PDB file of C-alpha atoms in Angstrom:
ATOM      1  CA  ASN A  18      14.540  -6.249 -14.430  1.00  0.00           C
ATOM      2  CA  ALA A  19      13.588  -7.095 -10.302  1.00  0.00           C
ATOM      3  CA  GLY A  20      12.190  -4.749  -8.865  1.00  0.00           C
ATOM      4  CA  VAL A  21      11.189  -4.270  -5.632  1.00  0.00           C
ATOM      5  CA  THR A  22      12.588  -8.494  -3.906  1.00  0.00           C
ATOM      6  CA  GLN A  23      12.046  -9.268  -0.436  1.00  0.00           C
ATOM      7  CA  THR A  24      13.651 -11.865   1.802  1.00  0.00           C
ATOM      8  CA  PRO A  25      13.000 -14.646   3.639  1.00  0.00           C
ATOM      9  CA  LYS A  26       8.336 -14.472   1.829  1.00  0.00           C
ATOM     10  CA  PHE A  27       8.227 -16.319   5.251  1.00  0.00           C
ATOM     11  CA  GLN A  28       9.685 -16.404   8.831  1.00  0.00           C
ATOM     12  CA  VAL A  29       8.065 -17.941  11.859  1.00  0.00           C
ATOM     13  CA  LEU A  30      10.771 -16.426  15.500  1.00  0.00           C
ATOM     14  CA  LYS A  31       9.682 -17.369  18.562  1.00  0.00           C
ATOM     15  CA  THR A  32       9.022 -14.143  21.068  1.00  0.00           C
ATOM     16  CA  GLY A  33      11.686 -12.614  22.171  1.00  0.00           C
ATOM     17  CA  GLN A  34      14.518 -13.541  19.007  1.00  0.00           C
ATOM     18  CA  SER A  35      16.074 -10.481  16.187  1.00  0.00           C
ATOM     19  CA  MET A  36      15.813 -10.788  12.626  1.00  0.00           C
ATOM     20  CA  THR A  37      15.838  -9.114   9.311  1.00  0.00           C
ATOM     21  CA  LEU A  38      13.798  -8.541   6.879  1.00  0.00           C
ATOM     22  CA  GLN A  39      15.359  -8.222   3.901  1.00  0.00           C
ATOM     23  CA  CYS A  40      14.408  -5.919   0.963  1.00  0.00           C
ATOM     24  CA  ALA A  41      16.257  -4.603  -2.712  1.00  0.00           C
ATOM     25  CA  GLN A  42      16.061  -2.606  -5.305  1.00  0.00           C
ATOM     26  CA  ASP A  43      17.332  -2.109  -8.407  1.00  0.00           C
ATOM     27  CA  MET A  44      15.283   0.922  -9.984  1.00  0.00           C
ATOM     28  CA  ASN A  45      17.916   3.750  -9.250  1.00  0.00           C
ATOM     29  CA  HIS A  46      14.740   4.701  -6.623  1.00  0.00           C
ATOM     30  CA  GLU A  47      15.401   7.631  -4.018  1.00  0.00           C
ATOM     31  CA  TYR A  48      12.524   6.772  -1.480  1.00  0.00           C
ATOM     32  CA  MET A  49      12.527   3.387  -0.330  1.00  0.00           C
ATOM     33  CA  SER A  50       9.664   2.243   3.231  1.00  0.00           C
ATOM     34  CA  TRP A  51       8.314  -0.720   4.710  1.00  0.00           C
ATOM     35  CA  TYR A  52       4.601  -0.755   6.288  1.00  0.00           C
ATOM     36  CA  ARG A  53       2.957  -3.949   8.256  1.00  0.00           C
ATOM     37  CA  GLN A  54      -0.087  -5.176   6.819  1.00  0.00           C
ATOM     38  CA  ASP A  55      -2.974  -6.269   9.182  1.00  0.00           C
ATOM     39  CA  PRO A  56      -6.360  -7.817   9.345  1.00  0.00           C
ATOM     40  CA  GLY A  57      -9.116  -4.687   8.708  1.00  0.00           C
ATOM     41  CA  MET A  58      -5.679  -2.653   9.227  1.00  0.00           C
ATOM     42  CA  GLY A  59      -4.823  -1.482   5.991  1.00  0.00           C
ATOM     43  CA  LEU A  60      -1.252  -1.254   5.695  1.00  0.00           C
ATOM     44  CA  ARG A  61       0.802   1.051   7.676  1.00  0.00           C
ATOM     45  CA  LEU A  62       3.869   3.538   7.460  1.00  0.00           C
ATOM     46  CA  ILE A  63       6.864   1.675  10.085  1.00  0.00           C
ATOM     47  CA  HIS A  64      10.284   3.377   8.514  1.00  0.00           C
ATOM     48  CA  TYR A  65      10.888   5.638   5.252  1.00  0.00           C
ATOM     49  CA  SER A  66      13.733   6.683   3.587  1.00  0.00           C
ATOM     50  CA  VAL A  67      14.362  10.266   0.995  1.00  0.00           C
ATOM     51  CA  GLY A  68      18.122   8.054   0.582  1.00  0.00           C
ATOM     52  CA  ALA A  69      21.249   7.108   1.812  1.00  0.00           C
ATOM     53  CA  GLY A  70      22.117   7.827   5.188  1.00  0.00           C
ATOM     54  CA  ILE A  71      18.408   9.310   5.362  1.00  0.00           C
ATOM     55  CA  THR A  72      15.650   7.623   7.697  1.00  0.00           C
ATOM     56  CA  ASP A  73      12.340   8.664   8.801  1.00  0.00           C
ATOM     57  CA  GLN A  74       9.157   7.385  11.602  1.00  0.00           C
ATOM     58  CA  GLY A  75       6.425   5.888  10.301  1.00  0.00           C
ATOM     59  CA  GLU A  76       2.813   5.374  12.267  1.00  0.00           C
ATOM     60  CA  VAL A  77       3.989   2.127  14.227  1.00  0.00           C
ATOM     61  CA  PRO A  78       8.108   2.555  14.491  1.00  0.00           C
ATOM     62  CA  ASN A  79       8.609   0.485  18.226  1.00  0.00           C
ATOM     63  CA  GLY A  80       9.853  -1.644  17.963  1.00  0.00           C
ATOM     64  CA  TYR A  81      11.804  -2.026  14.016  1.00  0.00           C
ATOM     65  CA  ASN A  82      15.008  -0.457  13.708  1.00  0.00           C
ATOM     66  CA  VAL A  83      15.624   0.296  10.070  1.00  0.00           C
ATOM     67  CA  SER A  84      19.235   1.717   8.437  1.00  0.00           C
ATOM     68  CA  ARG A  85      20.186   2.754   4.534  1.00  0.00           C
ATOM     69  CA  SER A  86      23.913   2.722   3.518  1.00  0.00           C
ATOM     70  CA  THR A  87      23.127   1.911  -0.805  1.00  0.00           C
ATOM     71  CA  THR A  88      20.578   3.310  -2.833  1.00  0.00           C
ATOM     72  CA  GLU A  89      19.643   0.050  -3.221  1.00  0.00           C
ATOM     73  CA  ASP A  90      18.712  -1.924   0.690  1.00  0.00           C
ATOM     74  CA  PHE A  91      17.364  -0.804   2.821  1.00  0.00           C
ATOM     75  CA  PRO A  92      16.222  -3.271   5.371  1.00  0.00           C
ATOM     76  CA  LEU A  93      14.172  -3.951   8.608  1.00  0.00           C
ATOM     77  CA  ARG A  94      15.279  -5.409  11.847  1.00  0.00           C
ATOM     78  CA  LEU A  95      13.277  -6.429  14.718  1.00  0.00           C
ATOM     79  CA  LEU A  96      14.884  -6.824  17.995  1.00  0.00           C
ATOM     80  CA  SER A  97      13.346  -9.077  19.974  1.00  0.00           C
ATOM     81  CA  ALA A  98      10.099  -9.710  18.562  1.00  0.00           C
ATOM     82  CA  ALA A  99       6.355  -9.803  19.933  1.00  0.00           C
ATOM     83  CA  PRO A 100       3.760 -11.697  19.018  1.00  0.00           C
ATOM     84  CA  SER A 101       1.818  -8.396  17.986  1.00  0.00           C
ATOM     85  CA  GLN A 102       4.962  -7.569  15.143  1.00  0.00           C
ATOM     86  CA  THR A 103       3.266 -11.006  13.276  1.00  0.00           C
ATOM     87  CA  SER A 104       1.860  -9.602  10.718  1.00  0.00           C
ATOM     88  CA  VAL A 105       2.601  -8.944   6.634  1.00  0.00           C
ATOM     89  CA  TYR A 106       5.642  -6.755   6.009  1.00  0.00           C
ATOM     90  CA  PHE A 107       5.729  -4.790   2.423  1.00  0.00           C
ATOM     91  CA  CYS A 108       8.822  -3.100   1.030  1.00  0.00           C
ATOM     92  CA  ALA A 109       7.720  -0.040  -1.533  1.00  0.00           C
ATOM     93  CA  SER A 110      10.482   2.447  -3.066  1.00  0.00           C
ATOM     94  CA  SER A 111      10.019   5.046  -5.544  1.00  0.00           C
ATOM     95  CA  TYR A 112      11.398   7.914  -7.386  1.00  0.00           C
ATOM     96  CA  ARG A 113      11.279  11.393  -4.753  1.00  0.00           C
ATOM     97  CA  GLY A 114       8.329  13.566  -5.245  1.00  0.00           C
ATOM     98  CA  GLN A 115       4.974  14.211  -4.565  1.00  0.00           C
ATOM     99  CA  GLY A 116       2.528  11.883  -6.723  1.00  0.00           C
ATOM    100  CA  ASN A 117       5.210   9.344  -7.509  1.00  0.00           C
ATOM    101  CA  ILE A 118       4.346   5.169  -7.842  1.00  0.00           C
ATOM    102  CA  GLN A 119       5.469   2.896  -5.427  1.00  0.00           C
ATOM    103  CA  TYR A 120       6.506  -0.038  -5.985  1.00  0.00           C
ATOM    104  CA  PHE A 121       5.561  -2.762  -3.848  1.00  0.00           C
ATOM    105  CA  GLY A 122       7.596  -5.755  -3.107  1.00  0.00           C
ATOM    106  CA  ALA A 123       5.888  -9.822  -2.328  1.00  0.00           C
ATOM    107  CA  GLY A 124       6.203  -9.962   0.863  1.00  0.00           C
ATOM    108  CA  THR A 125       7.315 -11.072   4.292  1.00  0.00           C
ATOM    109  CA  ARG A 126       4.713 -12.740   6.456  1.00  0.00           C
ATOM    110  CA  LEU A 127       5.972 -13.239   9.865  1.00  0.00           C
ATOM    111  CA  SER A 128       4.747 -15.496  12.930  1.00  0.00           C
ATOM    112  CA  VAL A 129       6.114 -14.557  16.205  1.00  0.00           C
ATOM    113  CA  LEU A 130       4.879 -17.093  18.238  1.00  0.00           C
TER     114      LEU A 130
ATOM    115  CA  ALA B   7      -2.893  14.651   9.758  1.00  0.00           C
ATOM    116  CA  GLN B   8      -4.567  12.155   7.018  1.00  0.00           C
ATOM    117  CA  SER B   9      -7.279   9.098   7.069  1.00  0.00           C
ATOM    118  CA  VAL B  10      -8.574   7.127   4.925  1.00  0.00           C
ATOM    119  CA  THR B  11     -12.274   5.527   4.666  1.00  0.00           C
ATOM    120  CA  GLN B  12     -12.786   2.643   3.068  1.00  0.00           C
ATOM    121  CA  LEU B  13     -16.912   1.670   4.360  1.00  0.00           C
ATOM    122  CA  ASP B  14     -17.269  -0.947   2.607  1.00  0.00           C
ATOM    123  CA  SER B  15     -15.215  -3.542   4.075  1.00  0.00           C
ATOM    124  CA  GLN B  16     -16.013  -6.227   2.252  1.00  0.00           C
ATOM    125  CA  VAL B  17     -18.562  -6.271  -1.794  1.00  0.00           C
ATOM    126  CA  PRO B  18     -19.929  -9.664  -3.600  1.00  0.00           C
ATOM    127  CA  VAL B  19     -21.112  -9.005  -7.015  1.00  0.00           C
ATOM    128  CA  PHE B  20     -22.291 -10.452 -10.033  1.00  0.00           C
ATOM    129  CA  GLU B  21     -19.562 -11.534 -12.686  1.00  0.00           C
ATOM    130  CA  GLU B  22     -20.513  -8.594 -15.452  1.00  0.00           C
ATOM    131  CA  ALA B  23     -22.288  -6.485 -13.200  1.00  0.00           C
ATOM    132  CA  PRO B  24     -20.982  -3.104 -12.564  1.00  0.00           C
ATOM    133  CA  VAL B  25     -18.716  -2.222  -8.986  1.00  0.00           C
ATOM    134  CA  GLU B  26     -18.143   1.699  -7.314  1.00  0.00           C
ATOM    135  CA  LEU B  27     -16.431   1.085  -4.245  1.00  0.00           C
ATOM    136  CA  ARG B  28     -16.100   4.067  -2.103  1.00  0.00           C
ATOM    137  CA  CYS B  29     -13.216   6.004  -0.421  1.00  0.00           C
ATOM    138  CA  ASN B  30     -13.643   8.983   1.710  1.00  0.00           C
ATOM    139  CA  TYR B  31     -10.412  11.620   2.666  1.00  0.00           C
ATOM    140  CA  SER B  32      -9.999  13.232   4.928  1.00  0.00           C
ATOM    141  CA  SER B  33      -7.551  16.670   4.685  1.00  0.00           C
ATOM    142  CA  SER B  34      -7.500  20.284   5.077  1.00  0.00           C
ATOM    143  CA  VAL B  35      -4.480  20.783   2.247  1.00  0.00           C
ATOM    144  CA  SER B  36      -3.844  18.847  -1.793  1.00  0.00           C
ATOM    145  CA  VAL B  37      -3.774  15.164  -1.771  1.00  0.00           C
ATOM    146  CA  TYR B  38      -2.938  13.299  -3.893  1.00  0.00           C
ATOM    147  CA  LEU B  39      -4.441   9.768  -4.544  1.00  0.00           C
ATOM    148  CA  PHE B  40      -4.422   6.315  -5.749  1.00  0.00           C
ATOM    149  CA  TRP B  41      -5.779   2.746  -5.959  1.00  0.00           C
ATOM    150  CA  TYR B  42      -4.215   0.393  -4.846  1.00  0.00           C
ATOM    151  CA  VAL B  43      -4.520  -3.586  -5.726  1.00  0.00           C
ATOM    152  CA  GLN B  44      -4.120  -6.888  -3.905  1.00  0.00           C
ATOM    153  CA  TYR B  45      -4.354 -10.096  -5.735  1.00  0.00           C
ATOM    154  CA  PRO B  46      -4.556 -13.037  -3.165  1.00  0.00           C
ATOM    155  CA  ASN B  47      -0.591 -13.833  -1.621  1.00  0.00           C
ATOM    156  CA  GLN B  48       0.662 -11.264  -4.369  1.00  0.00           C
ATOM    157  CA  GLY B  49       2.098  -7.087  -2.765  1.00  0.00           C
ATOM    158  CA  LEU B  50      -0.567  -4.265  -4.264  1.00  0.00           C
ATOM    159  CA  GLN B  51      -0.397  -2.495  -7.912  1.00  0.00           C
ATOM    160  CA  LEU B  52      -1.227  -0.010  -8.634  1.00  0.00           C
ATOM    161  CA  LEU B  53      -4.475   0.339 -11.178  1.00  0.00           C
ATOM    162  CA  LEU B  54      -4.629   4.433 -11.208  1.00  0.00           C
ATOM    163  CA  LYS B  55      -4.165   8.051  -9.299  1.00  0.00           C
ATOM    164  CA  TYR B  56      -5.265  11.199  -8.916  1.00  0.00           C
ATOM    165  CA  LEU B  57      -2.660  13.735  -8.675  1.00  0.00           C
ATOM    166  CA  SER B  58      -4.744  17.230 -10.664  1.00  0.00           C
ATOM    167  CA  GLY B  59      -6.608  18.006 -13.606  1.00  0.00           C
ATOM    168  CA  SER B  60      -9.533  16.424 -14.663  1.00  0.00           C
ATOM    169  CA  THR B  61     -11.537  14.958 -11.997  1.00  0.00           C
ATOM    170  CA  LEU B  62     -12.187  11.275 -14.262  1.00  0.00           C
ATOM    171  CA  VAL B  63      -9.152   9.169 -13.570  1.00  0.00           C
ATOM    172  CA  LYS B  64      -8.596   5.877 -15.856  1.00  0.00           C
ATOM    173  CA  GLY B  65      -6.480   3.096 -15.139  1.00  0.00           C
ATOM    174  CA  ILE B  66      -5.402  -0.004 -15.654  1.00  0.00           C
ATOM    175  CA  ASN B  67      -8.441  -3.716 -16.468  1.00  0.00           C
ATOM    176  CA  GLY B  68     -11.182  -0.943 -17.443  1.00  0.00           C
ATOM    177  CA  PHE B  69     -11.184   0.821 -14.290  1.00  0.00           C
ATOM    178  CA  GLU B  70     -12.321   3.994 -13.687  1.00  0.00           C
ATOM    179  CA  ALA B  71     -12.244   7.077 -10.392  1.00  0.00           C
ATOM    180  CA  GLU B  72     -13.745   9.606  -9.982  1.00  0.00           C
ATOM    181  CA  PHE B  73     -12.321  12.741  -8.321  1.00  0.00           C
ATOM    182  CA  ASN B  74     -14.297  15.032  -6.391  1.00  0.00           C
ATOM    183  CA  LYS B  75     -13.697  18.139  -3.904  1.00  0.00           C
ATOM    184  CA  SER B  76     -16.383  18.718  -2.426  1.00  0.00           C
ATOM    185  CA  GLN B  77     -17.170  15.454  -1.227  1.00  0.00           C
ATOM    186  CA  THR B  78     -13.490  14.426  -0.435  1.00  0.00           C
ATOM    187  CA  SER B  79     -14.342  11.025  -2.641  1.00  0.00           C
ATOM    188  CA  PHE B  80     -12.685   9.680  -4.428  1.00  0.00           C
ATOM    189  CA  HIS B  81     -14.312   6.708  -5.591  1.00  0.00           C
ATOM    190  CA  LEU B  82     -13.444   3.512  -7.780  1.00  0.00           C
ATOM    191  CA  ARG B  83     -15.875   2.149 -10.692  1.00  0.00           C
ATOM    192  CA  LYS B  84     -15.880  -0.249 -13.446  1.00  0.00           C
ATOM    193  CA  PRO B  85     -18.185  -0.948 -15.579  1.00  0.00           C
ATOM    194  CA  SER B  86     -18.196  -5.003 -16.054  1.00  0.00           C
ATOM    195  CA  VAL B  87     -16.365  -6.737 -13.699  1.00  0.00           C
ATOM    196  CA  HIS B  88     -14.551 -10.098 -14.410  1.00  0.00           C
ATOM    197  CA  ILE B  89     -14.119 -12.881 -11.771  1.00  0.00           C
ATOM    198  CA  SER B  90     -10.363 -12.134 -12.738  1.00  0.00           C
ATOM    199  CA  ASP B  91     -10.658  -8.807 -10.672  1.00  0.00           C
ATOM    200  CA  THR B  92     -11.436 -10.730  -7.340  1.00  0.00           C
ATOM    201  CA  ALA B  93      -8.508  -8.986  -5.441  1.00  0.00           C
ATOM    202  CA  GLU B  94      -8.142  -6.665  -1.994  1.00  0.00           C
ATOM    203  CA  TYR B  95      -9.121  -2.301  -2.864  1.00  0.00           C
ATOM    204  CA  PHE B  96      -7.320  -0.269  -1.487  1.00  0.00           C
ATOM    205  CA  CYS B  97      -7.292   3.606  -1.512  1.00  0.00           C
ATOM    206  CA  ALA B  98      -4.926   6.080   0.143  1.00  0.00           C
ATOM    207  CA  VAL B  99      -3.523   9.291  -0.519  1.00  0.00           C
ATOM    208  CA  MET B 100      -0.514  11.039  -0.009  1.00  0.00           C
ATOM    209  CA  ARG B 101       1.496  14.136   1.829  1.00  0.00           C
ATOM    210  CA  ASN B 102       4.796  15.021   2.327  1.00  0.00           C
ATOM    211  CA  GLU B 103       5.582  11.821  -0.155  1.00  0.00           C
ATOM    212  CA  LYS B 104       3.857   9.404   2.375  1.00  0.00           C
ATOM    213  CA  LEU B 105       0.896   7.409   2.098  1.00  0.00           C
ATOM    214  CA  THR B 106      -1.392   6.713   4.348  1.00  0.00           C
ATOM    215  CA  PHE B 107      -4.124   2.779   3.324  1.00  0.00           C
ATOM    216  CA  GLY B 108      -7.894   2.480   3.946  1.00  0.00           C
ATOM    217  CA  THR B 109      -8.635   0.039   5.449  1.00  0.00           C
ATOM    218  CA  GLY B 110      -9.305  -2.449   2.199  1.00  0.00           C
ATOM    219  CA  THR B 111     -12.351  -3.153   0.862  1.00  0.00           C
ATOM    220  CA  ARG B 112     -12.556  -7.528  -0.575  1.00  0.00           C
ATOM    221  CA  LEU B 113     -13.999  -7.941  -3.988  1.00  0.00           C
ATOM    222  CA  THR B 114     -15.624 -11.159  -4.558  1.00  0.00           C
ATOM    223  CA  ILE B 115     -17.030 -11.945  -7.946  1.00  0.00           C
ATOM    224  CA  ILE B 116     -20.262 -14.381  -7.858  1.00  0.00           C
ATOM    225  CA  PRO B 117     -19.516 -16.031 -11.498  1.00  0.00           C
TER     226      PRO B 117
END
């Protein structure tokens, strides 16, 4: 059972480039989310999804797009990378409902030069 | 809006000594409370959670936390730490299925 898988683990981009961070889960979880982690700021919610075809914005959505075409996958797209998007990105998933545990991937470390 | 405050950004503790990591939250409605741990270069994993019932919650690796509604606190404790407890610890509150995290406390164990 792989859990939540994120690829790539590391990525370096130049300003203005685009890329997609991949996230896949094999636990049949309805809820999936993306966070970014910056020093001294904890984790902040970027976007989330409560099921296939449904997405919504979190606390820091600007500069990021998401879609959810299947239950398993929830990719995060950076259309035009900026140095301010240098961060560690975590994907998480859980069953729907209050109090459910979110399971996290190992993270993607992104540097934008 | 929810907010979570972890007042201590770093806590150094001698091995086998007790530790308390503080967490306060602000909310006008009921919330669900969590502590997550992040070991170096890894993702987050759940230590424990409070949903309802007993205010003392026991988690993995000997950690426990006490929910105090009047003080809006959810402090994490361990009576005797081990070198393997070196990690960053995050308090979080959940409302409407969304988690809001504190800024984290880095626990360093001194041999």
